[in-house]
GROMACS .gro file of C-alpha atoms in nm:
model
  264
    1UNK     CA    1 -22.388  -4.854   6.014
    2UNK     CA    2 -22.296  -5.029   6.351
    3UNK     CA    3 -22.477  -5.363   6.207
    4UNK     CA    4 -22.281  -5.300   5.934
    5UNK     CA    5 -21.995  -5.327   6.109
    6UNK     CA    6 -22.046  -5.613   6.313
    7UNK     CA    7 -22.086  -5.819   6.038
    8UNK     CA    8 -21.787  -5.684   5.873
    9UNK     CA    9 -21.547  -5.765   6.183
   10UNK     CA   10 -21.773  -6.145   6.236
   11UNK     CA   11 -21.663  -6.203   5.808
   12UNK     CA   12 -21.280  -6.093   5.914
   13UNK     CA   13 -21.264  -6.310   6.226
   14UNK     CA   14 -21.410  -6.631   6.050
   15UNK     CA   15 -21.131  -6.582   5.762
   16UNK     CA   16 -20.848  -6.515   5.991
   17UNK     CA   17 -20.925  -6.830   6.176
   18UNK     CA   18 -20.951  -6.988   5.866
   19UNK     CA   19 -20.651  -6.908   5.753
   20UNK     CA   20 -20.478  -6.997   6.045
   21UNK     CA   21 -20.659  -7.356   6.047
   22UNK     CA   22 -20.520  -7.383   5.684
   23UNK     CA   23 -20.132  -7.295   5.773
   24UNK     CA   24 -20.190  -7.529   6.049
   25UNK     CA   25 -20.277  -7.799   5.799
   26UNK     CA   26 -19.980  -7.711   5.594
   27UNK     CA   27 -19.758  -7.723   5.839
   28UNK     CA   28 -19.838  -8.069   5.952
   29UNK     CA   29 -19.829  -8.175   5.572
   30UNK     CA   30 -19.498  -8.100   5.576
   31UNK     CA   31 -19.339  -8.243   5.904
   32UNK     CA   32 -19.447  -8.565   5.776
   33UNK     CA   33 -19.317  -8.537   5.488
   34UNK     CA   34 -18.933  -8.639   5.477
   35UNK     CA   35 -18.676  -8.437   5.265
   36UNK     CA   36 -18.581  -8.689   4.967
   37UNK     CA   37 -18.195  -8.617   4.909
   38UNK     CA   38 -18.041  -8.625   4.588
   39UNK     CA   39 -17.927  -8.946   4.436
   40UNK     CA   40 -17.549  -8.921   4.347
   41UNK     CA   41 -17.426  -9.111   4.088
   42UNK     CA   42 -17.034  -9.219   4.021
   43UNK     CA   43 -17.036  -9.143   3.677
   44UNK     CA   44 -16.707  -9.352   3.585
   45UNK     CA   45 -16.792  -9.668   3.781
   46UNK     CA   46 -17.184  -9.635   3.742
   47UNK     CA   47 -17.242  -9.729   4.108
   48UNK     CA   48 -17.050 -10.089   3.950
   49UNK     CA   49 -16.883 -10.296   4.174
   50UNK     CA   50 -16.534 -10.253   4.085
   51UNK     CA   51 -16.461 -10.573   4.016
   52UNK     CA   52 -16.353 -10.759   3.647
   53UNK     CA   53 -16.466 -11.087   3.576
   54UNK     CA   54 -16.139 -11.281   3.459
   55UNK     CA   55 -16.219 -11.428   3.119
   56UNK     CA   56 -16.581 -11.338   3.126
   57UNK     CA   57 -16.856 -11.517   3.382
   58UNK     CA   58 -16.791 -11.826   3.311
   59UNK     CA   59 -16.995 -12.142   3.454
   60UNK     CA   60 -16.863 -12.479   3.344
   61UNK     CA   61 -16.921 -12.611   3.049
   62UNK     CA   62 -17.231 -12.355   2.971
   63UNK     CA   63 -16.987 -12.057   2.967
   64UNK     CA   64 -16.655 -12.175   2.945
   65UNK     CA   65 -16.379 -11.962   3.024
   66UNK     CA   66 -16.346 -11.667   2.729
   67UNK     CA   67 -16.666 -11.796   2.541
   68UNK     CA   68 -16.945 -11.522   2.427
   69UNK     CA   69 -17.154 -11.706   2.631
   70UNK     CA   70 -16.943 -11.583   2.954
   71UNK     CA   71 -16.866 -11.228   2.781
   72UNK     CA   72 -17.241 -11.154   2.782
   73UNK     CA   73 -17.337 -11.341   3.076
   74UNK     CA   74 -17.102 -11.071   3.208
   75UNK     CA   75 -17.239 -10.768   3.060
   76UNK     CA   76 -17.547 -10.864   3.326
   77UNK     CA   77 -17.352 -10.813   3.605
   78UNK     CA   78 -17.324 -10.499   3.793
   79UNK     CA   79 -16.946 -10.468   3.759
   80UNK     CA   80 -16.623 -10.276   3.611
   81UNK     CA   81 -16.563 -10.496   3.351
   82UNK     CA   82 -16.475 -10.854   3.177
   83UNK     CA   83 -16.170 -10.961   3.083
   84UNK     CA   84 -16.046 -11.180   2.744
   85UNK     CA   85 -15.689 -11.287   2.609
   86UNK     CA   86 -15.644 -11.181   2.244
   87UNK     CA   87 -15.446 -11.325   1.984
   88UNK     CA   88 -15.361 -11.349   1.632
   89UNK     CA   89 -15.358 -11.643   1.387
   90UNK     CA   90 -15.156 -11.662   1.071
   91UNK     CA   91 -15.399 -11.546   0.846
   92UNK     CA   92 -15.446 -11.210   1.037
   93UNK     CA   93 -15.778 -11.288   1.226
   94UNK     CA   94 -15.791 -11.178   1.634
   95UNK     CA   95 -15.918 -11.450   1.847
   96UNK     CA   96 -16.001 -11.475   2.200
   97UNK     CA   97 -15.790 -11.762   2.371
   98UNK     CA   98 -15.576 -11.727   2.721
   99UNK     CA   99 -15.309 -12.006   2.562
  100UNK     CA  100 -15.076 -12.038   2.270
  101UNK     CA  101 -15.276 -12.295   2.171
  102UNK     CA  102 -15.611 -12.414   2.115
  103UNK     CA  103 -15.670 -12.772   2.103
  104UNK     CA  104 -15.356 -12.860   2.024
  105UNK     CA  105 -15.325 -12.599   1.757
  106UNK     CA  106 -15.052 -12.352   1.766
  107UNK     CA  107 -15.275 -12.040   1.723
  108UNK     CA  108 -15.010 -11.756   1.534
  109UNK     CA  109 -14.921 -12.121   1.312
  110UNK     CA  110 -15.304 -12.181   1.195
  111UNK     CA  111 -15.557 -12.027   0.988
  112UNK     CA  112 -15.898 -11.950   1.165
  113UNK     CA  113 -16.060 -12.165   0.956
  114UNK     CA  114 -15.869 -12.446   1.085
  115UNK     CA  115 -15.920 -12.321   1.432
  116UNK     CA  116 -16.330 -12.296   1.424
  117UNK     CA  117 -16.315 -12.634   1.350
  118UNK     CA  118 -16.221 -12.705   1.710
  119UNK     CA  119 -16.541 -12.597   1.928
  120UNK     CA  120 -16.509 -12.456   2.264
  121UNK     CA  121 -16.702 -12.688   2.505
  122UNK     CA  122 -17.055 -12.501   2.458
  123UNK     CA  123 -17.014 -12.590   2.100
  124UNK     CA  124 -16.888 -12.195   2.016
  125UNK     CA  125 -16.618 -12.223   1.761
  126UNK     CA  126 -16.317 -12.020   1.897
  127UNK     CA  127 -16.442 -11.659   1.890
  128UNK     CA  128 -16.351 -11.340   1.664
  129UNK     CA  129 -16.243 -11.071   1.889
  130UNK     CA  130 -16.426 -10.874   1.649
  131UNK     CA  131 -16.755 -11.089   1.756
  132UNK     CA  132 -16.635 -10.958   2.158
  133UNK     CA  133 -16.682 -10.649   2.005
  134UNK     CA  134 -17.048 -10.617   1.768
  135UNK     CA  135 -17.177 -10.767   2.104
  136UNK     CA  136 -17.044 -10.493   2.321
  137UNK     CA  137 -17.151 -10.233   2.032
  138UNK     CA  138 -17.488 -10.372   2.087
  139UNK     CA  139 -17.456 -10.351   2.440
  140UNK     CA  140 -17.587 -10.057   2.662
  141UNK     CA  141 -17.406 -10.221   2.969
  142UNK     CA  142 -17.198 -10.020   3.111
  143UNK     CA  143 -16.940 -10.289   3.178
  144UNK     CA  144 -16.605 -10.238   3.004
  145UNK     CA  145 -16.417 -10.469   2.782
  146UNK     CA  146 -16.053 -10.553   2.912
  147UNK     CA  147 -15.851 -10.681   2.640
  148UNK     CA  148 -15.549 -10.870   2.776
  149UNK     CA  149 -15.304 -10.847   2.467
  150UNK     CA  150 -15.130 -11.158   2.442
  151UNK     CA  151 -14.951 -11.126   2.083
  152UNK     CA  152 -15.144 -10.958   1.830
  153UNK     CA  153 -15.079 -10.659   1.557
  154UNK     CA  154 -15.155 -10.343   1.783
  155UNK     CA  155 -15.255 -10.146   1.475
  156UNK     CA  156 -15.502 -10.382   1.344
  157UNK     CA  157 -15.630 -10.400   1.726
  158UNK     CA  158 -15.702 -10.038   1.749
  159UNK     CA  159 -15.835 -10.022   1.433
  160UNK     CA  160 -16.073 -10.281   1.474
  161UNK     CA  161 -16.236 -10.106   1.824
  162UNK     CA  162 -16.220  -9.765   1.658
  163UNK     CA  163 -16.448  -9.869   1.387
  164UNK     CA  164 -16.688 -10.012   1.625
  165UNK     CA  165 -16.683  -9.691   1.795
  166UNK     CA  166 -16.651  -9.819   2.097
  167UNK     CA  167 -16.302  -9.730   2.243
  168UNK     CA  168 -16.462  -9.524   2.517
  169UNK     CA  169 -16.587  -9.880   2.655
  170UNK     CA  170 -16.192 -10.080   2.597
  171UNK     CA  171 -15.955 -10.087   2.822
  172UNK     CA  172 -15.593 -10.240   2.692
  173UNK     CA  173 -15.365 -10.483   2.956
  174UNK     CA  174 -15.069 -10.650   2.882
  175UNK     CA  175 -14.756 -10.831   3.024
  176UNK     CA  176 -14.539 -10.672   2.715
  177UNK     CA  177 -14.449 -10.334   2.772
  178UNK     CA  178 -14.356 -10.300   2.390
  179UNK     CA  179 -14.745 -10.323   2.312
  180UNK     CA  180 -14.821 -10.072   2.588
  181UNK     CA  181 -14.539  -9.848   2.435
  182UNK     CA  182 -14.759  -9.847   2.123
  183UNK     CA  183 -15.072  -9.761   2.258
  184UNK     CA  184 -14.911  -9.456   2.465
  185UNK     CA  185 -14.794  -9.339   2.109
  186UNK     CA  186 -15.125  -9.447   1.979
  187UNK     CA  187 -15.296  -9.207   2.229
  188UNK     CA  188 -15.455  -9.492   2.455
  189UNK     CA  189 -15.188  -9.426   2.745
  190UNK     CA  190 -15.537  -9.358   2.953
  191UNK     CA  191 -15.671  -9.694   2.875
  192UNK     CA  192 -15.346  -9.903   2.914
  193UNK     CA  193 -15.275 -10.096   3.199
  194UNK     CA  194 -14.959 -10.270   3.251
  195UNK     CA  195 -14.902 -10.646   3.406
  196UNK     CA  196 -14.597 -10.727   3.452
  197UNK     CA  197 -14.539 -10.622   3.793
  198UNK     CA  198 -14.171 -10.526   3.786
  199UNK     CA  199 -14.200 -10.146   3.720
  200UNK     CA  200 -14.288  -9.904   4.030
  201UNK     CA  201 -14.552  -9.682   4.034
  202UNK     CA  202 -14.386  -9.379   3.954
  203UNK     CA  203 -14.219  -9.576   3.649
  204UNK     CA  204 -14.532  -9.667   3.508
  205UNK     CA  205 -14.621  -9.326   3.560
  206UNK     CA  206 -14.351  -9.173   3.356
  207UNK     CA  207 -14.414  -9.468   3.034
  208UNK     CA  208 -14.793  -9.265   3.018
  209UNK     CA  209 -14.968  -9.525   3.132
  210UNK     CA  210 -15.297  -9.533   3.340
  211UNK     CA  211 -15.255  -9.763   3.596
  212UNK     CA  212 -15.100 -10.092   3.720
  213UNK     CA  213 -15.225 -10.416   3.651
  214UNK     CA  214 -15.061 -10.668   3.915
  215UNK     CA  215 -15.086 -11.038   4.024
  216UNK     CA  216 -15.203 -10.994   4.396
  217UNK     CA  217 -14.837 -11.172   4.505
  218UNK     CA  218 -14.651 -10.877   4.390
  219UNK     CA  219 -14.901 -10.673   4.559
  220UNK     CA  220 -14.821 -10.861   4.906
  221UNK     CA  221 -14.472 -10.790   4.847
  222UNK     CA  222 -14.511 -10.416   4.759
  223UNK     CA  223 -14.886 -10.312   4.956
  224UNK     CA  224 -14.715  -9.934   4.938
  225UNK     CA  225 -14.766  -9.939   4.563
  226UNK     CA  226 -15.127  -9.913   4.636
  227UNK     CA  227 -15.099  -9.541   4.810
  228UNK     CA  228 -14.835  -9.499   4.587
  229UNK     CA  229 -15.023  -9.528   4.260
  230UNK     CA  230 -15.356  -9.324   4.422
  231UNK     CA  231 -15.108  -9.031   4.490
  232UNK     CA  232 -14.981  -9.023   4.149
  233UNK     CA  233 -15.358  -9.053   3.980
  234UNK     CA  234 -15.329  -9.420   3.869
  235UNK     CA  235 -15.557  -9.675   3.897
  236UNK     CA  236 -15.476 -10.043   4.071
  237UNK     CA  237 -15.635 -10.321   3.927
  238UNK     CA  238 -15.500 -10.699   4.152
  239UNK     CA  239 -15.543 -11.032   4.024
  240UNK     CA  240 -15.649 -11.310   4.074
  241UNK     CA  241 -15.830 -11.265   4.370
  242UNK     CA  242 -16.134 -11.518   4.422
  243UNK     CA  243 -16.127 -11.529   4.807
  244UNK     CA  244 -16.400 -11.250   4.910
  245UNK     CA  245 -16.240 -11.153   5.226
  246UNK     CA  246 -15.939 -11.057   5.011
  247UNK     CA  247 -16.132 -10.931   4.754
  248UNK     CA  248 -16.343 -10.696   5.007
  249UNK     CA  249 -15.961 -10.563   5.144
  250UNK     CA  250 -15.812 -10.433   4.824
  251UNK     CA  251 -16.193 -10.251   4.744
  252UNK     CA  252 -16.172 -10.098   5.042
  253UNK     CA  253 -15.823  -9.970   4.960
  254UNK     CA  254 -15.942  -9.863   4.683
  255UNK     CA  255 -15.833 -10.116   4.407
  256UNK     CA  256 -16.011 -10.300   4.105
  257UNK     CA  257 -16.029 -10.644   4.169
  258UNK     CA  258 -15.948 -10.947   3.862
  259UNK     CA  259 -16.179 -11.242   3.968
  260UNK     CA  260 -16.290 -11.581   3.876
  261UNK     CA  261 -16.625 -11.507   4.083
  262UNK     CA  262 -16.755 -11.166   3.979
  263UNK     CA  263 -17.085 -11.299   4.150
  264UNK     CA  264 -16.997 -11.393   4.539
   0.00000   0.00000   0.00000
């Protein structure tokens, strides 16, 4: 019974040593093993650079200012958004082009079959907005399309970018307050910017738009509008800012920043 017993309390000793060898081990495992926190992810900028690129990424003659070429090149970029002008020609079509004309063509005067005929310098003829738009449908960048509405049928607009399904992914800016007046009643007052610069914060806040869309000048004349907007929940985007050090400033103050380099 005593021999018994012995080898009973040897067969306990061995396993509590054991075990204590084996906690040892764990605990070593897991001093060197770091915590890993959680990633956090800003779900409305998608960690973007909040940057737009001012008439898409545009590189010479390659991508020339509000080409598809420069709207896609663009969508590559880890950024807020790109930026086109739209207008309207006679016959009802919506075209991307910053002027009034386009090679010497008065764009609301001429058909867009008279207009294609004139290429861009990449050898696009002037592009469909709804072209813009079935690329950014095919798109899953998360870049946004900023349409700068130059003089166009809002109704036809809206209905174009509603039947792409993509109005989650459009953002509306214009100098005419008329056309952001429509969108408000439209029900895109959270997507509408407005340009100007000559309305206040708080005004813009009471016409139900989302934000203010301002050359950096009128910024430099008003730099409370900045705080000003954040406290009433709009956004600031400033434009055209292409110097980085200037660029870097209004990020920091918390501003979207219109640029002709959206790749510094």
């Amino acid at each position: 019974m005593r021999h018994i017993f012995h080898h009973f309390t040897l067969l306990l000793t061995c396993l509590l040593a054991f075990m204590a060898t084996a906690c040892q081990a764990d605990n070593v495992e897991d001093d060197s093993s770091p915590v890993i926190p959680p990633i956090i992810v800003d779900i409305e900028q998608h960690e973007q650079i909040p940057v737009i690129a001012h008439r898409g990424y545009r590189s010479g003659t390659q991508r020339p200012e509000n080409s598809l070429a420069a709207f896609e090149a663009a969508l590559q970029l880890n950024i807020y958004g790109s930026e086109c002008d739209v207008r309207q020609t006679v016959d009802g079509v919506l075209v991307v082009c910053h002027n009034t004309t386009h090679d010497g063509l008065n764009i609301s005067k001429s058909t867009y079959e008279e207009l294609r005929q004139h290429p861009l310098a990449n050898g696009e003829p002037l592009p469909r907005l709804e072209e813009f738009i079935q690329v950014l449908k095919m798109s899953a960048s998360p870049v946004k399309l900023v349409l700068d509405i130059k003089e166009c049928d809002i109704d036809l607009l809206l209905s174009m970018v509603m039947a792409y399904g993509v109005a989650e992914r459009v953002l509306f800016v214009s100098f005419n307050a008329r056309y952001c007046d429509r969108l408000v009643r439209r029900g895109r007052g959270p997507q509408t910017f407005y340009l100007r610069g000559n309305m206040t914060p708080q005004q813009v806040k009471n016409a139900g738009y989302i934000g203010i869309d301002y050359q950096a000048s009128v910024m430099e004349a008003h730099p409370e509008w900045i705080s000003e907007a954040a406290a009433l929940g709009l956004k600031t985007i400033v434009w055209t800012v292409n110097d980085k050090e200037e660029v870097t400033k209004y990020i920091n103050q918390g501003c979207i920043v219109t640029t002709d380099r959206p790749k510094f």
